[in-house]
Short mmCIF file of C-alpha atoms in Angstrom, two decimals:
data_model
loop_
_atom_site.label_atom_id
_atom_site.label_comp_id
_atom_site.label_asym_id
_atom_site.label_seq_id
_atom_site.Cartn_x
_atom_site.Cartn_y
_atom_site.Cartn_z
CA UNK A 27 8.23 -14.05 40.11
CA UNK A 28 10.39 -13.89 36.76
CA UNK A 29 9.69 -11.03 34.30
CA UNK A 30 7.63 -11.18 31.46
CA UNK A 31 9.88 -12.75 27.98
CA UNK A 32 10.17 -10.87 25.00
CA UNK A 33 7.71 -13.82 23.86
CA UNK A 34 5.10 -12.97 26.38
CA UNK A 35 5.68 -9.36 25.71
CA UNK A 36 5.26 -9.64 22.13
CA UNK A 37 2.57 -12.00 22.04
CA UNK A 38 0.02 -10.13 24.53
CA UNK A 39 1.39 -6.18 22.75
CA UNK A 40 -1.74 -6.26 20.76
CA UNK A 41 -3.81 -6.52 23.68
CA UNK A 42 -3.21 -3.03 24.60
CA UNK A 43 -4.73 -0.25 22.40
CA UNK A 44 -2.42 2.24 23.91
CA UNK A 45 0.30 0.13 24.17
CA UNK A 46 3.11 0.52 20.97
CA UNK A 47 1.95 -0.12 17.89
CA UNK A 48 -0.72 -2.89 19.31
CA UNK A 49 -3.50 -3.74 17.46
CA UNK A 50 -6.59 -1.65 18.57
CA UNK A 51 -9.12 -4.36 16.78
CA UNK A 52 -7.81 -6.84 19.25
CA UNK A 53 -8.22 -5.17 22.54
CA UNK A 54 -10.99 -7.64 24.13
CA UNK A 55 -10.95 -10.06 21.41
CA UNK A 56 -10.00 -12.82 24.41
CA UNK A 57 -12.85 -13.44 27.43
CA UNK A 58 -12.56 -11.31 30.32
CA UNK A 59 -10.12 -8.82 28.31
CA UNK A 60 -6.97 -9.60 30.98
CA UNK A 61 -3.76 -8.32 29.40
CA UNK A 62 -2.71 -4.95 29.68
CA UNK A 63 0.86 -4.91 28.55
CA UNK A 64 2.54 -1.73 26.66
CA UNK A 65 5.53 -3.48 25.35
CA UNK A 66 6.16 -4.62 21.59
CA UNK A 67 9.29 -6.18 21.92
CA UNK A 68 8.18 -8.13 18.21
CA UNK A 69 5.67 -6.13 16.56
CA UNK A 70 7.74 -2.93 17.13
CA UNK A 71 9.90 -2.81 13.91
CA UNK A 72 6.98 -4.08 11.13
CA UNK A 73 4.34 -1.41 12.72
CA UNK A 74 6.82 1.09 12.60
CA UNK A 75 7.23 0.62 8.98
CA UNK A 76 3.65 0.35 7.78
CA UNK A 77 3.29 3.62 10.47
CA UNK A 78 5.64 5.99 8.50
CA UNK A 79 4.27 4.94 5.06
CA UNK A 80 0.56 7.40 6.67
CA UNK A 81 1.33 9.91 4.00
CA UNK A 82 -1.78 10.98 3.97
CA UNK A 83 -3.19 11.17 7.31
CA UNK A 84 -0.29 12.29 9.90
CA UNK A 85 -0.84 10.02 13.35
CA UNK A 86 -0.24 12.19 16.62
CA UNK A 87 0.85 8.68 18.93
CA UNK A 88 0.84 11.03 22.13
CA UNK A 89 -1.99 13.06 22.10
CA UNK A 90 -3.54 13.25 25.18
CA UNK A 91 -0.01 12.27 27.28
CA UNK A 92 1.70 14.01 29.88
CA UNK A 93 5.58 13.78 29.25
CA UNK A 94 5.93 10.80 31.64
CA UNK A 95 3.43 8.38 29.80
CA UNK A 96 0.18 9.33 31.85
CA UNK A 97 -2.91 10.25 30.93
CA UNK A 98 -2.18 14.60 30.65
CA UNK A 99 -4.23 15.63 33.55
CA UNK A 100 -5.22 12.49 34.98
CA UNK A 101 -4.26 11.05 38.47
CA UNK A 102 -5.65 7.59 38.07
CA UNK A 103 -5.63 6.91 42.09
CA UNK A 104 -8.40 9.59 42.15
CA UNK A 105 -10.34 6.71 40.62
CA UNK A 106 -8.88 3.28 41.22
CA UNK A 107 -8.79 1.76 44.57
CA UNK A 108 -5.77 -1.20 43.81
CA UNK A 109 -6.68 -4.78 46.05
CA UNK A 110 -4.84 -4.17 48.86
CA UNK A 111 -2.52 -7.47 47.90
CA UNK A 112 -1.58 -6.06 44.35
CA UNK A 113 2.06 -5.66 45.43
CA UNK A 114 2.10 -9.57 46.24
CA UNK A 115 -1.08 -10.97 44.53
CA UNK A 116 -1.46 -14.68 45.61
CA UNK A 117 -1.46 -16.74 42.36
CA UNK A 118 -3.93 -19.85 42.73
CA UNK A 119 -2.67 -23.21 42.70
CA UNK A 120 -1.83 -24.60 39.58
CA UNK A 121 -1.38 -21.17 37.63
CA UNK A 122 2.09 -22.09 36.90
CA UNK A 123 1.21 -25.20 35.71
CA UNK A 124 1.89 -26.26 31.88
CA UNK A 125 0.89 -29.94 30.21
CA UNK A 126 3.25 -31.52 28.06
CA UNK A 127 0.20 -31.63 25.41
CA UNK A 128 0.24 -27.54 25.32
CA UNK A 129 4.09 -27.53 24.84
CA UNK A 130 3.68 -30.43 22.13
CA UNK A 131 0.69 -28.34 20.82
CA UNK A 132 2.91 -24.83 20.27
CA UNK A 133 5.81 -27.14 19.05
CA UNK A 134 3.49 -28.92 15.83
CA UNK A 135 2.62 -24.96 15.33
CA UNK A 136 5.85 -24.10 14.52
CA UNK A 137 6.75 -27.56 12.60
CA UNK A 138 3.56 -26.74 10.26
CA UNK A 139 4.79 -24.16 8.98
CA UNK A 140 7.74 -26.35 7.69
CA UNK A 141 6.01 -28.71 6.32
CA UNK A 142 6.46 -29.47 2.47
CA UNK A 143 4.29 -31.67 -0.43
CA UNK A 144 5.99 -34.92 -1.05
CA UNK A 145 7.65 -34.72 -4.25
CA UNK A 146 6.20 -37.56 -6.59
CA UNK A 147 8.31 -38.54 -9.84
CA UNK A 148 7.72 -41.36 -10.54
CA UNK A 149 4.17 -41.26 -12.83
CA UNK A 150 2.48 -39.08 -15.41
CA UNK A 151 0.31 -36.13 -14.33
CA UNK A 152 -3.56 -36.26 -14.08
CA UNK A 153 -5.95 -33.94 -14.30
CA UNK A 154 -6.86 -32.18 -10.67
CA UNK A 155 -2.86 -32.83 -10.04
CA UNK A 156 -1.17 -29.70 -7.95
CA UNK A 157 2.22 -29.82 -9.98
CA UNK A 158 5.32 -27.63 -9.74
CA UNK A 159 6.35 -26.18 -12.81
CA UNK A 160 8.76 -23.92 -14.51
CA UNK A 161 8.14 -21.83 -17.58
CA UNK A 162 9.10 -19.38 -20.17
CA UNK A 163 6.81 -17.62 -22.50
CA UNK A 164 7.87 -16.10 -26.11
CA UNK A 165 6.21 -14.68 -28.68
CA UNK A 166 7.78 -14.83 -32.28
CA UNK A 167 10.47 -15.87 -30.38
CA UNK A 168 11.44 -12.68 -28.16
CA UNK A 169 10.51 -13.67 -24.06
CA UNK A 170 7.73 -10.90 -22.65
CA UNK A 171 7.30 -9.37 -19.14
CA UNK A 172 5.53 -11.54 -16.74
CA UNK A 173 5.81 -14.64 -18.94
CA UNK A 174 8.88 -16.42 -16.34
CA UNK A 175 8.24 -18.41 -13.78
CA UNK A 176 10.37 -21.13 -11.16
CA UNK A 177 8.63 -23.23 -8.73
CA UNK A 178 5.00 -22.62 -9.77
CA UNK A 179 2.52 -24.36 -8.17
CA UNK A 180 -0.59 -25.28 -10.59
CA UNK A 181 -3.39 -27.80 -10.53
CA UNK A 182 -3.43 -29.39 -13.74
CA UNK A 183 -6.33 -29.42 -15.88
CA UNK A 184 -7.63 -25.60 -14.36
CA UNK A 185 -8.37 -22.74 -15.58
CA UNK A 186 -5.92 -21.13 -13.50
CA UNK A 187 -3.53 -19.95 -16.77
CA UNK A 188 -4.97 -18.41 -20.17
CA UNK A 189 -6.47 -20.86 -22.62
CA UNK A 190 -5.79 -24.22 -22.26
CA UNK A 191 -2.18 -24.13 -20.52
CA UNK A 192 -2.87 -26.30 -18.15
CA UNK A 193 -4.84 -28.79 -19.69
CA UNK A 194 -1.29 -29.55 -21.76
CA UNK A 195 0.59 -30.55 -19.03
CA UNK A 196 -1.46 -33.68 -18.59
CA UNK A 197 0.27 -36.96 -19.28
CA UNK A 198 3.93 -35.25 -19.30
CA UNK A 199 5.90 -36.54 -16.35
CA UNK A 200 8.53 -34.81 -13.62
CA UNK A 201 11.89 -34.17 -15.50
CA UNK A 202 10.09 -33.72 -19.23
CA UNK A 203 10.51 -30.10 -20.99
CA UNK A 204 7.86 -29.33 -23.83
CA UNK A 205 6.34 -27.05 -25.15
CA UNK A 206 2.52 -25.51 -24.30
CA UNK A 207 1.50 -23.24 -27.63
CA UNK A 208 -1.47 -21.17 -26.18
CA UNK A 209 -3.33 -17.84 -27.70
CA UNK A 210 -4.46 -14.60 -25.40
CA UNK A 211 -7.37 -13.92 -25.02
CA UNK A 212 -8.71 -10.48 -26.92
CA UNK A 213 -9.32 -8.58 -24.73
CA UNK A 214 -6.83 -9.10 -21.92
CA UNK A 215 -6.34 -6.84 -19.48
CA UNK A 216 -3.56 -7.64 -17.68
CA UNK A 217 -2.07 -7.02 -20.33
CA UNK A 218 -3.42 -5.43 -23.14
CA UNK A 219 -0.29 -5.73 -25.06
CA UNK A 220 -0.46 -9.28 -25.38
CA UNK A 221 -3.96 -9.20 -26.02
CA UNK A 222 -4.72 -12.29 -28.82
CA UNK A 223 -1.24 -13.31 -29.34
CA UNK A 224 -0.15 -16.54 -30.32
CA UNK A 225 2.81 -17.41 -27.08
CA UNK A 226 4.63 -20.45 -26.54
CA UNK A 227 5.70 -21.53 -23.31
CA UNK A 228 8.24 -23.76 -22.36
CA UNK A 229 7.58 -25.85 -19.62
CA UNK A 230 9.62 -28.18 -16.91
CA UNK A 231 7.55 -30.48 -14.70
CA UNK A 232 9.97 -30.45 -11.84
CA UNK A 233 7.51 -32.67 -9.60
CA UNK A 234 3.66 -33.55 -8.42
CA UNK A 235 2.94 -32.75 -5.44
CA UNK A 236 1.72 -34.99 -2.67
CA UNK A 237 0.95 -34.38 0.89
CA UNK A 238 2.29 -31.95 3.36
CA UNK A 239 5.05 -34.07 4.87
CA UNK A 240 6.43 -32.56 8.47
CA UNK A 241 10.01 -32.71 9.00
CA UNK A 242 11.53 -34.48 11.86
CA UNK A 243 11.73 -32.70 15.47
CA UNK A 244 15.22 -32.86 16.44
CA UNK A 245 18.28 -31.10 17.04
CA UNK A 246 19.37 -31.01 13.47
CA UNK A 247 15.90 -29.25 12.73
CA UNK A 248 16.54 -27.17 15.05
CA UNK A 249 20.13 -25.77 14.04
CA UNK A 250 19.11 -25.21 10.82
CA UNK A 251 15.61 -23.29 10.82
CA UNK A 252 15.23 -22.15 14.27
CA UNK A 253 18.87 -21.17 16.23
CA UNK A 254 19.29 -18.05 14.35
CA UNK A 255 15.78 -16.35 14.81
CA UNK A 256 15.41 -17.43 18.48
CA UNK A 257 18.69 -18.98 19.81
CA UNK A 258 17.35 -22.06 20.62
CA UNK A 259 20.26 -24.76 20.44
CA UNK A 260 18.67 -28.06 20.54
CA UNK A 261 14.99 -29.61 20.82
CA UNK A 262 15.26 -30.22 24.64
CA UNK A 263 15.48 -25.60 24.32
CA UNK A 264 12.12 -25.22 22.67
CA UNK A 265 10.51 -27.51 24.55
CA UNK A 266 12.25 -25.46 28.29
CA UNK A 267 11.37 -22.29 26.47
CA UNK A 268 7.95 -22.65 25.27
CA UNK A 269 7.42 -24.55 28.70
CA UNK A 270 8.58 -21.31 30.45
CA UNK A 271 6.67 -19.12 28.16
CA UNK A 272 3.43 -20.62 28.56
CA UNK A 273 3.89 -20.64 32.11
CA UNK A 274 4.43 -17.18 32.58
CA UNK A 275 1.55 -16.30 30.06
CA UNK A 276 -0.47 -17.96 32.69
CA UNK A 277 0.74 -16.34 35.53
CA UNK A 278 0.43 -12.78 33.55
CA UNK A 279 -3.56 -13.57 32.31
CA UNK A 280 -4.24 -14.56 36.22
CA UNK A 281 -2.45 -11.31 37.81
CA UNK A 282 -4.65 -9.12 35.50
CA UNK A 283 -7.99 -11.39 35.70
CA UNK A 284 -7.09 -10.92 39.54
CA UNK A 285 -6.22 -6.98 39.19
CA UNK A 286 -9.91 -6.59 37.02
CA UNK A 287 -12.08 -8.65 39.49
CA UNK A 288 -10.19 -6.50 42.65
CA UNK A 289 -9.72 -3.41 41.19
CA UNK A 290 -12.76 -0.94 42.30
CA UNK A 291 -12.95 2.03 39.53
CA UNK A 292 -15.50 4.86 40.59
CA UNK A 293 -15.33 6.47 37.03
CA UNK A 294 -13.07 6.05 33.55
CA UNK A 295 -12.23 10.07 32.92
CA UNK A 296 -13.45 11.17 29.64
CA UNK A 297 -9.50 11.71 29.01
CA UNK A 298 -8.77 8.58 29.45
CA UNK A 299 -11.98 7.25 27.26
CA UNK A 300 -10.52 10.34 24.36
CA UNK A 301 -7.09 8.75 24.46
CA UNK A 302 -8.70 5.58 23.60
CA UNK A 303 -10.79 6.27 21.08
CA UNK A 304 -7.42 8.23 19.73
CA UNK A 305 -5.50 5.09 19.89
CA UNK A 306 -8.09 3.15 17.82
CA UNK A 307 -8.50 5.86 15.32
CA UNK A 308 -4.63 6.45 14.67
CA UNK A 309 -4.51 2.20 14.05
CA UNK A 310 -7.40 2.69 11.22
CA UNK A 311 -5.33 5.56 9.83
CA UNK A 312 -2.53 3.01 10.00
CA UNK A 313 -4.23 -0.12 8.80
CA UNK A 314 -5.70 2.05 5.76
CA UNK A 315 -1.95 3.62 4.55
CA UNK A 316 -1.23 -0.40 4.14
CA UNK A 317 -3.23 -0.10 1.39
CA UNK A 318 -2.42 3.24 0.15
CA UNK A 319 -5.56 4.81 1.17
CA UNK A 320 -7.43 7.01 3.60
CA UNK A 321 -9.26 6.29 6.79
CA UNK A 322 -12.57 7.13 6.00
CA UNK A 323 -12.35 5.07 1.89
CA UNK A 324 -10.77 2.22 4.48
CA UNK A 325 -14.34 2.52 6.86
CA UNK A 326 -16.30 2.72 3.79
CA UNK A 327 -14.86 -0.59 2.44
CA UNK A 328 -15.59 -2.01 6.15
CA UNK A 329 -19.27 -0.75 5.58
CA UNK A 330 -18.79 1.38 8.38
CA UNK A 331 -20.70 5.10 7.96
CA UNK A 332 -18.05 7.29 9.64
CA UNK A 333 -15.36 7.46 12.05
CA UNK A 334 -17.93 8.17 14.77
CA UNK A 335 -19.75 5.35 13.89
CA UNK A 336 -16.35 3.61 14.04
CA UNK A 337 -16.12 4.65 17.92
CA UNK A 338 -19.50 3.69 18.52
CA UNK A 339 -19.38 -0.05 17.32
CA UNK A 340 -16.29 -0.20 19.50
CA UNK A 341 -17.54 1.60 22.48
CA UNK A 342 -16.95 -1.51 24.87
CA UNK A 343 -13.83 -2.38 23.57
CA UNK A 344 -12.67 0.75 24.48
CA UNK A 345 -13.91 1.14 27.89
CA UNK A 346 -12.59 -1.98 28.76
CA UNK A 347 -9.13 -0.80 27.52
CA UNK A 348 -9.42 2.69 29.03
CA UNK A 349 -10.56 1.16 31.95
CA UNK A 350 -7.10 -0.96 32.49
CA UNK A 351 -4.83 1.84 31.09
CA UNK A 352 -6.20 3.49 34.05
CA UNK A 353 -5.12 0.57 36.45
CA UNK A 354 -1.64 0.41 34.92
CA UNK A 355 -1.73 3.68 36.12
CA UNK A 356 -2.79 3.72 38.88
CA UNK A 357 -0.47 0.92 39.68
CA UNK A 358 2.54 2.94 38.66
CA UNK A 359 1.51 6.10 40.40
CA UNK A 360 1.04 4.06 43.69
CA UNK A 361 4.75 2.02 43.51
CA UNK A 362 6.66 5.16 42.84
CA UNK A 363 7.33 3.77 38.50
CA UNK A 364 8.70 6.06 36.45
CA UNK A 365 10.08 6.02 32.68
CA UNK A 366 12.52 8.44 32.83
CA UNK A 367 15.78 7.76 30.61
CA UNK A 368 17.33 4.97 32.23
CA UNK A 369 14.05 3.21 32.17
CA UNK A 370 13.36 3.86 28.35
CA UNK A 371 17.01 3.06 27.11
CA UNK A 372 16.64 -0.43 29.77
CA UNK A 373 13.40 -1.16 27.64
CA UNK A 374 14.67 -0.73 23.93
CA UNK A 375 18.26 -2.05 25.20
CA UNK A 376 16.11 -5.70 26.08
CA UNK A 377 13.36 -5.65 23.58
CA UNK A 378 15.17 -3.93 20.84
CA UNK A 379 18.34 -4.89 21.09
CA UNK A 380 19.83 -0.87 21.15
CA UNK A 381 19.42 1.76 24.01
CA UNK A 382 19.04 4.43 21.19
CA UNK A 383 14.94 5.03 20.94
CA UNK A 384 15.22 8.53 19.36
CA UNK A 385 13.73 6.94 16.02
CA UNK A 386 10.74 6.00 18.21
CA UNK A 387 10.59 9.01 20.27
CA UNK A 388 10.62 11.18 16.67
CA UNK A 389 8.19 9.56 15.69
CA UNK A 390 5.94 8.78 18.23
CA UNK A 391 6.81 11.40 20.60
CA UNK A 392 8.27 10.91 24.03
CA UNK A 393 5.02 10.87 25.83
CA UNK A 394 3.51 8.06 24.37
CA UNK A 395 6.82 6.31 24.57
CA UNK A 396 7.30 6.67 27.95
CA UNK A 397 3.58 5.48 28.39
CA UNK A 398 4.94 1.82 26.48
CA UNK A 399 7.69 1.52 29.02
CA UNK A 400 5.59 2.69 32.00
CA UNK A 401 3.24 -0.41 31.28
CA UNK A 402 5.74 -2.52 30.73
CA UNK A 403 7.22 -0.99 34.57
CA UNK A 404 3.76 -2.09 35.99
CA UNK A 405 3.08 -5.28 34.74
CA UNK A 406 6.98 -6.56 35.87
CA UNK A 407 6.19 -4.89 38.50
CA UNK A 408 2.77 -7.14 39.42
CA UNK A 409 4.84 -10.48 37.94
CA UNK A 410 8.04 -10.18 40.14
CA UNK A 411 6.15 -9.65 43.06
CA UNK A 412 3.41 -11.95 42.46
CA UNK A 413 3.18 -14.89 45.26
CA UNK A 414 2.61 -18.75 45.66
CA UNK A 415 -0.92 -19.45 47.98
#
């Protein structure tokens, strides 16, 4: 069977805790908890930002790792028995297959997010109208921070600007430029400066808006908003490609639905349970420098008593994650996968676009590095070998 796409990669990342920077909160968010896979071809870059900004709290990625991306001190075929088939699981038939109304469906997800108000010009504005706007704000005639704006969208008639802004712009059609004369209120505190000033605005109604309007599906749409980011060429490509993605999605949520049910595991080490509950910690720490704070202000704001009670509430989760880190494994200690260098520069060269990693490696340390691309080892390993019933 084909490999895994960055696509599939990237879009089933999260559903590792262990795996690089995935989303801990995610792990079994999806019934019967099937993917397993370590790579983050997508996420990789954003997490890695929001990861260095942890001023506060440092993040120690590979405690608990061997250098080779195990579990330090675990051999996981002490405790897995694999199905006997793993090397050449039999996929069921119609796995591979994919509707025309799922492609369709991932296509109008894409298109929505293209999709624009109609721009009416042609009558005056009414009140509950969502109008774009621009304006300028001056008092005594000198413009103030904060008081420029392009493109503005406003509903006419709300209280969403000071005083009675908005209630002014009703009547005035697109194209007009007035003026809206409007006093702060005293106190204001957004800006105290301003506080019970007299400020006039000048204001251009550029256009009501009307419905969302979707553009076209075609190869011009195509060329111009999607080529660059994912090298599609032409409509007939997203439709192949998202055809092909979906398919092997499939494939990869029945291999490890498949490796769960046939997997027998006498006992999840504590090690493996402490790595875990490691991984979900270090994405709180993460989550909470986002917003410039620390972990435990971040659990408080979650209502959550303490980092132990953190753990607890995500006990299964955990389990269920420990328990298929274990499989991976065990999968990779039974077929002979390592991650030695060639591996790891293969990995970043096809997900990242560069064999150098050392940025990663510094900051995440080699184990837990090489425990990304040893996932990412197994699970190609299951696909390409997978079989037809």
């Amino acid at each position: 069977m084909k490999k895994t796409t960055k696509f599939i990669s990237a879009a089933l990342a999260a559903a590792l805790c262990a795996g690089l920077l995935a989303g801990c909160n995610s792990a079994s968010s999806s019934s019967g908890s099937t993917s397993a896979s370590g790579s983050a071809s997508a996420s990789a870059s954003a997490s890695a930002s929001s990861s260095t900004s942890a001023s506060a709290e440092s993040i120690d990625y590979s405690k608990g790792l061997a250098e080779n991306g195990h579990i330090d001190g675990v051999t996981a075929l002490d405790y897995v028995t694999l199905p006997a088939d793993y090397a050449a699981i039999p996929l069921a038939a119609g796995t591979a297959d994919v509707s025309d109304e799922d492609v369709q469906a991932q296509i109008d997800s894409i298109m929505a997010q293209y999709a624009k108000p109609e721009q009416i010009t042609d009558r005056a504005i009414e009140d509950g109208d969502q109008v774009n706007i621009d304006y300028s704000g001056s008092i005594d005639g000198e413009k103030f921070d904060g008081g420029t704006a392009s493109s503005q969208s406003v509903q006419a008639g709300s209280a969403q600007f000071i005083n009675d802004f908005l209630t002014q712009i009703i009547g005035h059609t697109p194209g007009e430029t007035f003026d809206v004369e409007v006093t702060f209120p005293d106190p204001y505190e957004n800006n105290p400066d301003l506080a019970g000033k007299d400020a006039v605005f000048e204001v251009t109604i550029n256009y009501i808006e009307g419905e969302d309007v979707t553009p076209e599906f075609n190869d011009d749409f195509v060329k111009e908003n999607l080529t660059a980011s994912y090298g599609w060429e032409s409509a007939d490509d997203v439709r192949d490609s998202i055809r092909e993605d979906l398919r092997q999605s499939q494939i990869f949520q029945f291999i490890w639905n498949y490796m769960i049910e046939n997997s027998t595991v006498s006992e999840v080490p504590q090690a493996v349970l402490d790595f875990q509950s490691g991984a979900m910690l270090n994405q709180l720490k993460s989550q909470a420098s986002m917003y410039g704070i620390d972990s435990a202000t971040f659990l408080q704001a979650m209502g959550v008593a303490s980092e132990e009670a953190f753990l607890e509430q995500y006990a299964e989760d955990i389990k269920s994650s420990a328990t298929q880190l274990l499989i991976i494994q065990a999968i990779a200690e039974d077929a002979k996968l390592k991650a030695d260098d060639a591996a790891l520069a293969k990995y970043f060269s096809d997900n990242m676009g560069t064999e150098d990693y050392s940025t990663y490696e510094e900051h995440f340390g080699r184990p837990y590095v090489s425990m990304v691309v040893l996932s990412e080892l197994a699970n190609n390993y299951l696909m390409d070998n997978a079989v037809n019933a």
